[in-house]
XYZ file of N, CA and C in Angstrom:
675
model
N -0.461 64.309 33.337
C -0.854 64.084 31.838
C 0.354 63.337 31.198
N 1.690 63.632 31.402
C 2.798 62.910 30.745
C 2.786 61.397 31.242
N 2.599 61.318 32.653
C 2.649 60.003 33.053
C 1.453 59.091 32.394
N 0.292 59.753 32.357
C -0.842 58.767 31.663
C -0.427 58.699 30.126
N 0.014 59.587 29.477
C 0.336 59.183 28.005
C 1.510 58.215 27.982
N 2.320 58.322 28.865
C 3.501 57.207 28.934
C 2.843 55.876 29.174
N 2.065 55.868 30.084
C 1.362 54.590 30.421
C 0.581 54.008 29.206
N -0.126 54.959 28.385
C -0.724 54.448 27.298
C 0.248 53.933 26.091
N 1.305 54.583 26.135
C 2.448 54.133 25.011
C 2.918 52.839 25.508
N 3.070 52.514 26.909
C 3.639 51.275 27.330
C 2.603 50.142 27.081
N 1.365 50.364 27.259
C 0.261 49.432 27.106
C 0.202 49.011 25.434
N 0.264 50.084 24.489
C 0.347 49.945 23.328
C 1.613 49.054 22.795
N 2.636 49.403 23.344
C 3.906 48.700 23.127
C 3.783 47.142 23.551
N 3.384 46.943 24.887
C 3.249 45.720 25.331
C 2.177 44.694 24.369
N 1.305 45.393 23.695
C 0.245 44.502 23.086
C 0.950 44.285 21.770
N 1.464 45.115 20.926
C 1.832 45.001 19.619
C 3.469 44.448 19.598
N 4.283 44.875 20.450
C 5.655 44.468 20.320
C 5.913 42.902 20.564
N 5.186 42.409 21.305
C 5.414 41.045 21.918
C 5.136 40.147 20.489
N 4.139 40.479 19.975
C 3.890 39.844 18.665
C 4.863 39.903 17.673
N 5.722 41.013 17.618
C 6.661 41.237 16.721
C 7.989 40.692 17.130
N 8.005 40.226 18.329
C 9.298 39.720 19.099
C 10.170 40.679 19.526
N 9.792 41.861 19.630
C 10.556 43.135 20.222
C 10.186 43.132 21.816
N 11.166 43.444 22.485
C 10.988 43.231 23.922
C 11.497 44.375 24.910
N 12.420 45.210 24.055
C 13.049 46.295 24.874
C 13.383 47.534 23.972
N 13.723 48.607 24.438
C 14.035 49.722 23.804
C 15.546 50.176 24.188
N 16.512 50.500 23.223
C 17.889 51.189 23.619
C 17.471 52.466 24.232
N 18.059 52.751 25.304
C 17.941 53.992 25.903
C 19.045 54.991 26.045
N 20.353 54.331 25.802
C 21.485 55.007 25.961
C 22.528 54.037 25.196
N 23.532 54.671 24.627
C 24.613 54.101 24.014
C 25.800 55.070 23.805
N 26.935 54.590 24.395
C 28.090 55.323 24.178
C 29.357 54.685 24.124
N 30.287 55.058 23.124
C 31.514 54.267 22.993
C 31.228 53.130 21.931
N 32.074 52.038 22.042
C 31.826 50.887 21.037
C 30.929 49.866 21.747
N 29.509 50.046 21.036
C 28.430 49.250 21.480
C 27.842 48.399 20.433
N 28.234 47.193 20.283
C 27.660 46.345 19.152
C 26.407 45.614 19.564
N 25.725 45.382 18.630
C 24.362 44.597 18.550
C 24.327 43.515 17.740
N 24.225 42.339 18.121
C 24.119 41.210 17.287
C 22.892 40.458 17.377
N 22.285 40.262 16.193
C 21.001 39.497 16.003
C 21.085 38.484 14.977
N 20.836 37.081 15.585
C 20.840 36.026 14.615
C 22.186 35.805 14.059
N 23.252 36.118 14.698
C 24.917 35.971 14.293
C 25.058 37.057 13.246
N 24.304 37.992 13.239
C 24.540 39.318 12.606
C 24.751 40.499 13.201
N 25.668 41.545 12.658
C 25.911 42.613 13.356
C 24.756 43.606 12.872
N 24.166 44.282 13.869
C 23.148 45.119 13.473
C 23.353 46.660 13.716
N 23.047 47.622 12.889
C 23.227 49.052 13.059
C 22.018 49.358 14.132
N 22.606 50.207 15.014
C 21.549 50.607 15.972
C 21.635 52.184 16.532
N 20.859 52.644 17.184
C 20.746 53.922 17.709
C 19.856 54.076 18.771
N 20.018 55.133 19.696
C 19.120 55.130 20.782
C 17.656 55.340 20.299
N 16.588 54.529 20.838
C 15.413 54.538 20.398
C 14.948 53.413 19.694
N 15.911 52.678 19.149
C 15.617 51.568 18.319
C 15.235 50.313 19.414
N 14.463 49.352 18.744
C 14.015 48.119 19.648
C 14.963 47.049 19.525
N 14.893 46.451 20.672
C 15.693 45.186 20.856
C 14.841 43.966 20.651
N 15.171 42.849 20.020
C 14.358 41.778 19.901
C 14.874 40.623 20.841
N 13.835 39.579 21.014
C 14.316 38.560 21.936
C 15.480 37.856 21.485
N 16.519 37.620 22.302
C 17.865 36.940 21.932
C 18.768 37.850 21.331
N 18.614 39.139 21.272
C 19.663 40.069 20.898
C 20.776 40.036 21.906
N 22.006 40.139 21.366
C 23.135 40.324 22.226
C 23.903 41.585 22.077
N 24.310 42.286 23.234
C 24.828 43.412 23.252
C 26.301 43.283 23.894
N 27.263 43.890 23.040
C 28.745 43.805 23.481
C 29.179 45.003 23.599
N 30.050 45.605 24.684
C 30.408 46.797 24.818
C 32.062 46.592 24.839
N 32.702 47.586 24.618
C 34.093 47.767 24.458
C 34.673 48.847 25.528
N 35.824 48.958 25.307
C 36.488 49.841 26.483
C 35.850 51.389 26.632
N 35.840 51.612 27.906
C 35.014 52.888 28.133
C 33.824 53.088 27.498
N 32.884 52.064 27.358
C 31.657 52.184 26.761
C 30.497 51.975 27.792
N 29.283 52.268 27.218
C 28.205 52.043 27.974
C 26.703 52.084 27.153
N 26.014 51.120 27.741
C 24.604 50.954 26.962
C 23.532 50.830 27.989
N 22.410 51.080 27.681
C 21.101 50.809 28.506
C 20.163 50.529 27.854
N 19.173 49.624 28.345
C 17.876 49.178 27.654
C 16.581 49.307 28.573
N 15.452 49.654 28.157
C 14.236 49.594 29.182
C 13.502 48.478 28.377
N 12.745 47.739 29.183
C 11.766 46.778 28.714
C 10.484 47.452 28.366
N 9.635 46.804 27.392
C 8.675 47.785 26.719
C 7.458 47.713 27.598
N 7.485 46.995 28.776
C 6.404 47.227 29.712
C 6.648 48.144 30.786
N 7.846 48.931 30.725
C 8.145 49.824 31.583
C 8.696 49.340 32.964
N 8.943 48.026 33.159
C 9.161 47.421 34.375
C 10.577 47.443 34.819
N 11.548 47.561 33.876
C 13.099 47.543 34.307
C 13.834 47.993 33.355
N 14.907 48.653 33.824
C 15.961 49.242 33.156
C 17.310 48.546 33.559
N 18.101 48.055 32.411
C 19.355 47.465 32.504
C 20.277 48.197 31.885
N 21.534 48.561 32.730
C 22.634 49.322 32.271
C 23.887 48.282 32.215
N 24.393 48.442 30.983
C 25.594 47.511 30.703
C 26.620 48.358 30.494
N 27.835 47.794 31.176
C 28.954 48.638 31.335
C 30.199 47.871 30.485
N 31.277 48.582 30.423
C 32.423 48.348 29.694
C 32.815 46.780 29.631
N 33.269 46.329 28.463
C 33.736 44.936 28.129
C 32.644 43.901 28.916
N 31.407 43.896 28.227
C 30.456 43.279 28.736
C 29.746 42.423 27.483
N 29.177 41.429 27.801
C 28.348 40.681 26.710
C 27.092 40.089 27.449
N 25.942 40.610 26.952
C 24.689 40.404 27.652
C 23.693 39.842 26.599
N 22.899 39.027 26.805
C 21.727 38.500 26.030
C 20.332 38.945 26.621
N 19.551 39.405 25.829
C 18.224 39.973 26.086
C 17.117 38.809 25.872
N 16.439 38.504 26.931
C 15.239 37.497 26.693
C 13.959 37.984 27.611
N 13.005 37.802 26.845
C 11.630 38.126 27.672
C 10.562 37.306 26.818
N 9.508 37.035 27.660
C 8.270 36.303 27.012
C 7.097 36.629 27.834
N 6.085 36.585 27.332
C 4.586 36.818 27.843
C 4.296 35.758 28.809
N 4.122 36.087 30.215
C 3.550 35.202 31.075
C 2.503 35.638 32.020
N 1.415 35.061 31.966
C 0.355 35.575 33.021
C 0.105 37.082 32.779
N 0.022 37.551 31.489
C -0.303 38.852 31.074
C 0.801 39.878 31.318
N 2.037 39.347 31.880
C 3.116 40.161 32.242
C 4.423 39.631 31.428
N 5.224 40.477 31.478
C 6.576 40.297 30.715
C 7.650 39.524 31.609
N 7.924 38.325 31.333
C 8.960 37.462 32.174
C 10.237 37.738 31.567
N 11.157 38.359 32.119
C 12.395 38.908 31.598
C 13.711 38.282 32.137
N 14.687 37.988 31.301
C 16.042 37.488 31.858
C 17.327 38.118 31.226
N 18.045 38.429 31.875
C 19.380 39.183 31.344
C 20.424 38.138 31.613
N 20.900 37.669 30.426
C 21.927 36.644 30.434
C 23.318 37.303 30.366
N 24.043 37.397 31.512
C 25.278 37.932 31.626
C 26.464 36.937 31.345
N 27.141 37.030 30.200
C 28.236 36.003 29.802
C 29.433 36.702 30.175
N 29.638 37.874 30.406
C 30.905 38.493 30.785
C 30.569 39.985 31.130
N 31.422 40.560 32.052
C 31.304 41.860 32.630
C 30.416 42.253 33.664
N 29.684 43.270 33.462
C 28.664 43.796 34.583
C 27.653 44.691 34.071
N 26.490 44.420 34.729
C 25.311 45.091 34.431
C 24.588 45.646 35.818
N 23.937 46.638 35.910
C 23.086 47.228 37.057
C 21.719 47.178 36.565
N 20.781 46.543 37.200
C 19.496 46.273 37.040
C 18.694 47.063 37.994
N 17.407 47.910 37.515
C 16.592 48.443 38.452
C 15.227 47.999 38.117
N 14.425 47.328 39.018
C 13.318 46.643 38.662
C 12.144 47.242 39.520
N 11.023 47.467 38.882
C 9.861 47.924 39.575
C 9.005 46.623 40.240
N 8.320 46.917 41.392
C 7.667 45.803 42.040
C 6.422 45.382 41.306
N 6.062 44.184 41.423
C 4.893 43.638 40.788
C 4.721 43.761 39.257
N 5.822 43.543 38.683
C 5.896 43.766 37.177
C 6.409 42.423 36.532
N 6.081 41.367 37.024
C 6.413 40.113 36.375
C 8.036 39.713 36.687
N 8.362 38.496 36.538
C 9.474 37.810 36.924
C 10.866 38.597 36.364
N 11.882 38.782 36.965
C 13.095 39.317 36.426
C 14.190 38.600 37.028
N 15.215 38.106 36.237
C 16.251 37.294 36.688
C 17.644 37.850 35.984
N 18.592 37.783 36.529
C 20.067 37.854 35.824
C 20.704 36.513 35.809
N 21.137 35.975 34.711
C 21.749 34.653 34.859
C 23.083 34.649 34.145
N 24.173 34.051 34.965
C 25.442 34.215 34.589
C 25.608 32.433 34.338
N 26.782 32.043 33.723
C 26.967 30.580 33.560
C 26.905 29.825 34.625
N 26.860 30.305 35.959
C 26.842 29.426 37.073
C 25.673 29.833 38.036
N 24.977 30.999 37.964
C 24.092 31.352 38.895
C 22.741 31.943 38.318
N 21.566 31.909 39.008
C 20.564 32.695 38.629
C 20.064 33.628 39.671
N 19.938 34.882 39.596
C 19.495 35.710 40.699
C 18.004 36.159 40.257
N 16.996 35.844 41.044
C 15.682 36.262 40.635
C 15.117 37.301 41.641
N 14.287 38.384 41.057
C 14.010 39.473 41.825
C 12.496 39.817 41.521
N 11.816 40.512 42.355
C 10.553 40.989 42.088
C 10.506 42.703 42.160
N 11.357 43.136 42.816
C 11.486 44.531 42.915
C 12.724 44.992 43.691
N 13.704 45.433 42.955
C 15.107 45.733 43.576
C 16.056 46.510 42.669
N 17.182 46.810 43.126
C 18.403 47.197 42.377
C 19.531 46.540 42.753
N 20.313 46.104 41.690
C 21.487 45.401 42.184
C 22.565 45.317 41.085
N 23.793 45.369 41.252
C 24.863 45.177 40.266
C 25.210 43.570 40.166
N 25.475 43.196 39.073
C 25.744 41.784 38.837
C 27.091 41.865 37.830
N 28.086 40.826 38.395
C 29.399 40.978 37.666
C 29.787 39.420 37.358
N 30.214 39.066 36.188
C 30.859 37.748 36.034
C 32.111 37.964 35.336
N 33.386 37.452 35.862
C 34.620 37.864 35.315
C 35.248 36.581 34.474
N 36.581 36.695 34.283
C 37.264 35.578 33.420
C 37.429 34.485 34.332
N 37.553 34.432 35.672
C 37.777 33.483 36.587
C 36.519 32.574 36.721
N 35.355 32.946 36.104
C 34.151 32.488 36.290
C 33.539 32.676 37.621
N 33.893 33.933 38.227
C 33.433 34.208 39.480
C 32.190 35.254 39.201
N 31.085 34.944 39.978
C 29.829 35.857 39.794
C 29.827 36.568 41.144
N 29.364 37.846 41.019
C 29.160 38.673 41.977
C 28.008 39.470 41.977
N 27.043 39.569 43.187
C 25.886 40.478 43.202
C 26.058 41.259 44.113
N 25.836 42.676 44.103
C 25.921 43.841 45.081
C 24.563 44.179 45.074
N 23.709 43.845 46.210
C 22.438 44.381 46.190
C 22.301 45.936 46.895
N 21.605 46.549 46.145
C 21.510 48.182 46.744
C 20.263 48.360 47.487
N 19.227 47.630 47.075
C 17.783 47.794 47.724
C 17.102 46.412 47.218
N 16.093 46.138 48.085
C 15.296 45.023 47.764
C 15.954 43.679 48.252
N 15.705 42.664 47.679
C 16.395 41.177 47.926
C 16.440 40.367 46.688
N 17.441 39.618 46.594
C 17.492 38.657 45.700
C 17.257 37.029 46.145
N 16.932 36.346 45.336
C 17.085 34.971 45.607
C 18.004 34.286 44.562
N 19.091 33.735 45.018
C 20.059 33.077 44.370
C 19.974 31.695 44.044
N 20.137 30.976 42.807
C 19.929 29.634 42.698
C 21.414 29.122 41.799
N 22.320 28.548 42.487
C 23.533 28.120 41.925
C 23.106 26.910 41.165
N 23.244 27.009 39.917
C 23.063 25.941 38.901
C 23.259 24.522 39.317
N 24.499 24.162 40.004
C 24.505 22.876 40.211
C 24.125 22.329 41.566
N 23.323 23.378 42.179
C 22.796 22.837 43.470
C 21.081 23.022 43.539
N 20.562 22.341 44.371
C 19.253 22.277 44.702
C 18.754 23.700 45.543
N 19.489 23.960 46.485
C 18.967 24.909 47.408
C 19.203 26.274 46.785
N 18.278 27.401 47.365
C 18.525 28.576 46.954
C 18.917 29.390 48.240
N 19.353 30.736 47.960
C 19.604 31.704 49.263
C 19.190 33.048 48.895
N 18.830 33.848 49.946
C 18.484 35.059 49.895
C 19.669 36.100 50.265
N 19.601 37.095 49.437
C 20.587 38.253 49.686
C 19.886 39.464 49.799
N 19.917 40.217 50.928
C 19.257 41.414 51.190
C 19.932 42.618 50.918
N 19.466 43.767 50.835
C 20.078 44.907 50.439
C 21.374 45.332 51.375
N 22.395 45.888 50.931
C 23.555 46.143 51.733
C 24.461 44.741 51.835
N 24.123 43.739 51.162
C 24.937 42.787 51.210
C 25.546 42.412 49.776
N 26.693 41.556 49.780
C 27.297 41.017 48.389
C 27.306 39.578 48.508
N 26.822 38.994 47.242
C 27.159 37.493 47.269
C 28.144 37.200 46.185
N 29.061 36.314 46.605
C 30.055 35.998 45.635
C 30.354 34.449 45.531
N 29.951 34.082 44.197
C 29.863 32.608 43.833
C 31.063 32.207 43.064
N 31.818 31.389 43.585
C 33.115 30.801 42.841
C 32.658 29.876 41.624
N 33.615 29.580 40.798
C 33.485 28.591 39.867
C 33.054 27.211 40.292
N 33.496 26.802 41.410
C 33.137 25.516 41.890
C 31.743 25.494 42.759
N 31.074 26.665 42.645
C 29.751 26.809 43.160
C 29.733 27.075 44.649
N 30.803 27.381 45.355
C 30.849 27.811 46.641
C 30.249 29.295 46.788
N 29.700 29.494 47.779
C 29.043 31.038 47.946
C 29.352 31.590 49.283
N 29.658 32.942 49.114
C 29.912 33.765 50.414
C 29.050 34.857 50.297
N 28.192 35.138 51.232
C 27.337 36.307 51.413
C 27.966 37.237 52.806
N 28.254 38.559 52.335
C 28.815 39.273 53.567
C 28.427 40.843 53.087
N 28.665 41.737 54.076
C 28.137 43.101 53.927
C 28.891 43.772 52.844
N 28.488 44.629 52.042
C 28.987 45.484 51.028
C 30.285 46.177 51.576
N 31.494 46.039 50.928
C 32.825 46.486 51.438
C 32.804 48.011 50.955
N 33.724 48.679 51.457
C 34.110 50.112 51.149
C 34.438 50.160 49.506
N 35.226 49.185 49.016
C 35.711 49.138 47.675
C 34.483 48.933 46.729
N 33.427 48.234 47.167
C 32.223 48.060 46.577
C 31.355 49.250 46.385
N 31.325 50.008 47.568
C 30.713 51.333 47.678
C 31.268 52.228 46.746
N 32.531 52.239 46.626
C 33.026 53.199 45.578
C 32.774 52.765 44.148
N 32.679 51.488 43.988
C 32.439 50.947 42.654
C 30.746 51.408 42.270
N 29.922 51.328 43.180
C 28.608 51.548 43.035
C 28.580 53.066 42.661
N 29.302 53.898 43.378
C 29.342 55.352 43.145
C 29.886 55.567 41.699
N 30.712 54.832 41.093
C 31.208 55.117 39.786
C 30.256 54.566 38.961
N 29.383 53.467 39.234
C 28.172 52.984 38.455
C 27.223 54.258 38.314
N 26.944 54.716 39.325
C 25.864 56.093 39.243
C 26.365 56.945 38.541
N 27.784 57.330 38.523
C 28.103 58.526 37.782
C 28.175 58.093 36.216
N 28.360 56.925 35.879
C 28.380 56.641 34.512
C 26.803 56.496 34.105
N 26.196 55.981 34.937
C 24.603 55.878 34.518
C 23.970 57.077 34.164
N 24.458 58.160 34.688
C 24.051 59.459 34.365
C 24.074 59.876 32.827
N 24.778 59.094 32.169
C 24.935 59.481 30.746
C 23.499 59.009 30.073
N 22.645 58.292 30.629
C 21.546 57.669 29.951
C 20.651 58.885 29.837
N 19.807 59.258 28.919
C 18.987 60.156 28.677
C 17.617 59.596 28.131
N 16.656 60.383 28.822
C 15.296 59.539 28.290
C 14.887 60.131 27.045
N 14.237 59.050 26.336
C 13.745 59.341 24.727
C 12.613 60.176 24.862
N 12.461 61.236 23.941
C 11.389 61.973 23.916
C 10.399 61.303 22.711
N 10.904 60.569 21.866
C 9.924 60.097 20.671
C 9.996 58.349 20.810
N 9.247 57.792 20.285
C 9.278 56.328 20.303
C 8.333 55.985 19.097
N 8.664 55.200 18.074
C 8.095 54.585 16.966
C 7.353 53.258 17.386
N 5.917 53.230 17.285
C 5.227 51.969 17.765
C 4.682 51.337 16.484
N 5.014 49.972 16.517
C 4.529 49.149 15.342
C 3.037 48.959 15.495
N 2.318 49.129 14.393
C 1.025 48.588 14.469
C 0.565 48.093 13.209
N 0.001 46.749 13.412
C -0.313 45.832 12.129
C -1.642 46.379 11.705
N -1.903 46.820 10.290
C -3.149 47.044 9.716
C -4.025 45.746 9.215
N -5.350 46.176 8.948
C -6.134 44.954 8.412
C -5.648 44.193 7.400
N -4.629 44.861 6.608
C -3.969 44.030 5.472
C -2.816 43.147 5.896
N -2.449 43.273 7.163
C -1.284 42.530 7.730
C -0.097 43.257 7.489
N 0.023 44.538 7.137
C 1.210 45.192 6.961
C 1.464 46.004 8.394
N 2.748 46.155 8.716
C 3.144 46.755 9.794
C 3.379 48.391 9.347
N 2.804 49.107 10.102
C 2.943 50.681 9.959
C 3.494 51.135 11.243
N 4.248 52.268 11.201
C 4.730 52.792 12.557
C 4.055 54.175 12.909
N 3.751 54.284 14.226
C 3.190 55.566 14.769
C 4.249 56.327 15.474
N 4.431 57.511 15.445
C 5.675 58.274 16.297
C 4.835 58.821 17.248
N 5.099 58.750 18.635
C 4.465 59.499 19.601
C 5.553 60.240 20.592
N 5.302 61.373 20.775
C 6.164 62.162 21.547
C 5.672 62.400 22.995
N 6.417 62.276 24.133
C 5.880 62.467 25.344
C 7.066 63.340 26.166
């Protein structure tokens, strides 16, 4: 019953929120987490909606997570990161892009739920169903550690693409050179730390859904599951 109700909530969200430019929900927040919208700082809390082009910035020992309104993907944002949230409707599904300008994010994506990509200033990683850690540092090095599924990498200054399977790491330097190798012991330890920190995320029990009435006014319905 809970799964059926949650699916109904997701369908309502998908139908109503896209029209209001809201594309995701904040599912966790710890430490210094700033939300910027149209160059303004926005107060926020767990359960609030994220709009298209919102920017999340995390500080020292901080953590945030958000879930797309169609239930297709969860993105976990770690310390000292800058992330922009993008999504648009495409073929009745949500096409999602995480723009990683600094730091690291872990993405978990369900299969057959619309396009999903993580983009750094040098590289785009596209997936259809997978889990992976993405990092972009001050030396403009991009790193993708794939835990399951497969990534398709597109280096922005080049034409060709490359595939990266689970258990492998792709490292793209600022000059566009790319190395793909098995995940190292140090990276395995890093993934374990990611898992530990991710456990701070808690499922929301309530969600406020915007519904436009016949007079054009937006009202909110609160659903508990």
